[in-house]
Amino acid sequence: MRKAFLVVVLSCLLVACQNIGDPKSSLFAKTKAFQSSALYKKANHHKDLYSYYLPRMVSVLDTQYTYDILSYKGITFAMSLNVSQIINKAYYPSFAHLDTQIYDDAYMIYSYGFIHDGQSYEVRLYQIDDSYLLNLNTDYVSFHATMRSNYLGDVLAIMLKMANNVVVDEKEVVKTMSNRPIIDYEKEQLDLFQIVVPQDGRLEDLIAEN
């Protein structure tokens, strides 16, 4: 009995070490699991421009017109409506570019894009020292979070589930947001970055110089 218990404990430790030591494999595994499963949930958080499913383990720290600041196990992450993408699609139906490049690719260690149920997804992982920034972009929303490596897989799984269950009132977005200067969208993304980046890190270097 004691030997069997030790085997179980050691196996768990090995899995934990693998998740910490190989974040890219963890993200890829979570992505493939998402693609092969049905994760449809009814929206339980409603806003003027969009609604979304909020998992029970996630809490809302702040909510604004086009974004939400969320928390999971002490990790702060942002979900923002991809207004420019939605407007571009409305005016240019063939438009298919996830224009969310605000981070310096020199720090990107992983990127994976795919289509799921007709929606584009792009996962990006950036690293500076032992800190990571996880970025998920879709046709409708973008997520940003900074954390240590052991939470990357779990946070990505939550992001994917939420992104898959966002319901956007595209007509209302175009109607109310079309006259907003494009620079406002870019500034909002930078502001959200400042919220999710720890004060004691070097992750500020991730901002790409334009």
Short mmCIF file of C-alpha atoms in Angstrom, two decimals:
data_model
loop_
_atom_site.label_atom_id
_atom_site.label_comp_id
_atom_site.label_asym_id
_atom_site.label_seq_id
_atom_site.Cartn_x
_atom_site.Cartn_y
_atom_site.Cartn_z
CA MET A 1 0.00 0.00 0.00
CA ARG A 2 2.77 2.44 1.01
CA LYS A 3 4.74 1.59 -2.15
CA ALA A 4 1.70 2.20 -4.35
CA PHE A 5 1.11 5.54 -2.63
CA LEU A 6 4.72 6.58 -3.30
CA VAL A 7 4.37 5.64 -6.96
CA VAL A 8 1.27 7.83 -7.28
CA VAL A 9 2.99 10.76 -5.55
CA LEU A 10 6.09 10.44 -7.74
CA SER A 11 3.94 10.27 -10.87
CA CYS A 12 2.14 13.46 -9.89
CA LEU A 13 5.45 15.18 -9.22
CA LEU A 14 6.77 14.10 -12.59
CA VAL A 15 3.68 15.47 -14.33
CA ALA A 16 4.01 18.73 -12.42
CA CYS A 17 7.69 19.03 -13.32
CA GLN A 18 6.89 18.34 -16.96
CA ASN A 19 4.24 21.08 -16.98
CA ILE A 20 6.63 23.57 -15.41
CA GLY A 21 9.61 22.64 -17.54
CA ASP A 22 7.84 22.42 -20.88
CA PRO A 23 5.25 25.24 -21.14
CA LYS A 24 5.00 24.98 -24.93
CA SER A 25 3.96 21.33 -24.76
CA SER A 26 1.40 22.20 -22.08
CA LEU A 27 -0.14 24.92 -24.25
CA PHE A 28 -0.25 22.67 -27.31
CA ALA A 29 -1.93 19.88 -25.31
CA LYS A 30 -4.60 22.26 -23.97
CA THR A 31 -5.21 23.60 -27.47
CA LYS A 32 -5.67 20.15 -28.97
CA ALA A 33 -7.99 19.15 -26.12
CA PHE A 34 -10.08 22.26 -26.80
CA GLN A 35 -10.30 21.50 -30.52
CA SER A 36 -11.53 17.96 -29.91
CA SER A 37 -14.17 18.68 -27.27
CA ALA A 38 -17.53 20.45 -27.10
CA LEU A 39 -17.18 23.44 -24.79
CA TYR A 40 -20.43 25.27 -25.44
CA LYS A 41 -21.77 27.15 -22.43
CA LYS A 42 -24.64 29.58 -22.09
CA ALA A 43 -23.53 33.18 -21.57
CA ASN A 44 -23.99 34.24 -17.95
CA HIS A 45 -22.35 37.67 -18.05
CA HIS A 46 -24.10 40.25 -20.23
CA LYS A 47 -22.91 43.63 -21.52
CA ASP A 48 -24.14 46.16 -24.08
CA LEU A 49 -21.86 44.99 -26.91
CA TYR A 50 -21.21 41.38 -25.98
CA SER A 51 -22.00 38.57 -23.57
CA TYR A 52 -19.81 35.73 -22.41
CA TYR A 53 -19.61 32.64 -20.23
CA LEU A 54 -17.79 33.25 -16.94
CA PRO A 55 -16.48 30.03 -15.32
CA ARG A 56 -17.21 29.69 -11.60
CA MET A 57 -13.53 29.74 -10.66
CA VAL A 58 -13.03 33.10 -12.40
CA SER A 59 -14.00 36.40 -10.79
CA VAL A 60 -14.50 39.83 -12.35
CA LEU A 61 -12.28 42.56 -10.91
CA ASP A 62 -13.41 45.34 -13.23
CA THR A 63 -15.67 45.68 -16.24
CA GLN A 64 -15.73 48.45 -18.82
CA TYR A 65 -17.51 49.01 -22.13
CA THR A 66 -15.09 46.96 -24.26
CA TYR A 67 -13.06 44.95 -21.77
CA ASP A 68 -13.07 43.00 -18.51
CA ILE A 69 -10.34 42.48 -15.91
CA LEU A 70 -10.56 38.96 -14.50
CA SER A 71 -8.86 36.88 -11.83
CA TYR A 72 -8.08 33.17 -11.53
CA LYS A 73 -6.11 31.83 -8.54
CA GLY A 74 -4.50 35.20 -8.01
CA ILE A 75 -3.62 35.67 -11.68
CA THR A 76 -5.01 38.84 -13.24
CA PHE A 77 -5.89 38.64 -16.90
CA ALA A 78 -7.71 40.86 -19.37
CA MET A 79 -10.32 40.07 -22.00
CA SER A 80 -10.97 42.84 -24.51
CA LEU A 81 -13.38 43.10 -27.40
CA ASN A 82 -11.49 43.08 -30.70
CA VAL A 83 -13.31 46.15 -31.99
CA SER A 84 -11.01 46.94 -34.91
CA GLN A 85 -11.23 43.34 -36.16
CA ILE A 86 -15.04 43.37 -36.00
CA ILE A 87 -15.31 46.70 -37.80
CA ASN A 88 -12.84 45.67 -40.50
CA LYS A 89 -14.79 42.47 -41.14
CA ALA A 90 -18.01 44.47 -41.46
CA TYR A 91 -16.59 46.87 -44.05
CA TYR A 92 -14.23 44.42 -45.75
CA PRO A 93 -15.78 40.91 -45.72
CA SER A 94 -12.61 39.29 -47.04
CA PHE A 95 -10.56 40.79 -44.20
CA ALA A 96 -8.97 37.98 -42.19
CA HIS A 97 -6.05 39.41 -40.25
CA LEU A 98 -5.73 39.32 -36.46
CA ASP A 99 -4.27 42.81 -36.09
CA THR A 100 -3.15 42.60 -32.47
CA GLN A 101 0.62 42.92 -32.71
CA ILE A 102 1.60 44.97 -29.68
CA TYR A 103 4.37 42.73 -28.34
CA ASP A 104 7.95 42.35 -29.50
CA ASP A 105 8.36 39.09 -31.43
CA ALA A 106 11.96 38.85 -30.21
CA TYR A 107 10.52 37.54 -26.93
CA MET A 108 7.99 35.15 -28.49
CA ILE A 109 8.81 31.48 -27.84
CA TYR A 110 5.60 29.86 -29.09
CA SER A 111 2.88 30.60 -31.61
CA TYR A 112 0.03 28.42 -32.80
CA GLY A 113 -2.92 29.39 -34.96
CA PHE A 114 -6.00 27.37 -35.90
CA ILE A 115 -9.65 27.58 -36.97
CA HIS A 116 -12.36 26.22 -34.68
CA ASP A 117 -16.06 26.34 -35.61
CA GLY A 118 -15.34 29.03 -38.18
CA GLN A 119 -13.47 31.32 -35.77
CA SER A 120 -9.75 32.10 -35.95
CA TYR A 121 -7.60 31.53 -32.86
CA GLU A 122 -3.96 32.48 -32.34
CA VAL A 123 -2.02 31.54 -29.20
CA ARG A 124 1.23 33.38 -28.48
CA LEU A 125 3.63 32.92 -25.58
CA TYR A 126 6.33 35.42 -24.66
CA GLN A 127 9.10 34.93 -22.11
CA ILE A 128 11.50 37.15 -20.20
CA ASP A 129 13.60 35.33 -17.60
CA ASP A 130 11.16 33.15 -15.63
CA SER A 131 8.08 35.27 -16.40
CA TYR A 132 5.65 34.57 -19.22
CA LEU A 133 3.00 36.55 -21.05
CA LEU A 134 0.19 34.51 -22.58
CA ASN A 135 -1.76 36.14 -25.42
CA LEU A 136 -4.83 34.63 -27.12
CA ASN A 137 -6.39 36.45 -30.07
CA THR A 138 -9.63 35.51 -31.82
CA ASP A 139 -11.96 37.16 -34.31
CA TYR A 140 -13.91 38.73 -31.45
CA VAL A 141 -11.77 39.01 -28.31
CA SER A 142 -8.18 39.14 -27.11
CA PHE A 143 -6.78 37.84 -23.82
CA HIS A 144 -3.59 38.88 -22.01
CA ALA A 145 -2.08 37.43 -18.83
CA THR A 146 1.31 37.24 -17.13
CA MET A 147 2.29 34.40 -14.80
CA ARG A 148 4.79 31.69 -13.92
CA SER A 149 4.94 28.64 -16.14
CA ASN A 150 3.00 26.23 -13.92
CA TYR A 151 -0.33 28.02 -14.53
CA LEU A 152 -0.02 28.52 -18.28
CA GLY A 153 -1.99 25.46 -19.37
CA ASP A 154 -4.88 26.04 -16.96
CA VAL A 155 -5.17 29.73 -17.84
CA LEU A 156 -5.13 28.99 -21.58
CA ALA A 157 -7.88 26.40 -21.13
CA ILE A 158 -10.04 29.04 -19.40
CA MET A 159 -9.30 31.61 -22.10
CA LEU A 160 -10.25 29.17 -24.86
CA LYS A 161 -13.49 28.20 -23.13
CA MET A 162 -14.48 31.82 -22.64
CA ALA A 163 -13.51 32.83 -26.19
CA ASN A 164 -15.55 29.97 -27.61
CA ASN A 165 -18.66 31.20 -25.81
CA VAL A 166 -18.52 34.93 -26.48
CA VAL A 167 -21.64 36.31 -28.18
CA VAL A 168 -20.99 39.65 -29.88
CA ASP A 169 -23.60 42.08 -31.17
CA GLU A 170 -21.57 42.91 -34.26
CA LYS A 171 -24.11 45.38 -35.66
CA GLU A 172 -24.11 47.33 -32.41
CA VAL A 173 -20.30 47.32 -32.28
CA VAL A 174 -20.10 48.77 -35.79
CA LYS A 175 -22.88 51.27 -35.08
CA THR A 176 -21.43 52.64 -31.84
CA MET A 177 -17.68 52.24 -32.36
CA SER A 178 -16.98 52.98 -36.05
CA ASN A 179 -16.19 56.65 -35.44
CA ARG A 180 -13.72 55.92 -32.68
CA PRO A 181 -10.11 56.70 -33.75
CA ILE A 182 -8.00 53.58 -34.36
CA ILE A 183 -5.38 54.93 -31.97
CA ASP A 184 -7.90 54.51 -29.14
CA TYR A 185 -7.96 50.74 -29.73
CA GLU A 186 -4.17 50.58 -29.61
CA LYS A 187 -4.02 52.69 -26.43
CA GLU A 188 -6.59 50.46 -24.77
CA GLN A 189 -4.47 47.37 -25.45
CA LEU A 190 -1.42 49.09 -23.95
CA ASP A 191 -3.43 50.18 -20.91
CA LEU A 192 -4.62 46.61 -20.36
CA PHE A 193 -1.03 45.40 -20.65
CA GLN A 194 -0.05 47.72 -17.80
CA ILE A 195 -2.83 46.22 -15.66
CA VAL A 196 -1.82 42.58 -16.09
CA VAL A 197 1.98 43.09 -15.89
CA PRO A 198 3.51 42.72 -12.40
CA GLN A 199 5.26 45.79 -11.05
CA ASP A 200 8.45 43.93 -10.18
CA GLY A 201 9.12 42.32 -13.59
CA ARG A 202 10.93 43.20 -16.81
CA LEU A 203 7.91 42.39 -18.94
CA GLU A 204 7.54 46.05 -19.86
CA ASP A 205 10.27 45.30 -22.42
CA LEU A 206 7.72 43.21 -24.33
CA ILE A 207 6.03 46.27 -25.79
CA ALA A 208 7.06 46.45 -29.42
CA GLU A 209 8.62 49.72 -30.62
CA ASN A 210 6.62 51.06 -33.54
#
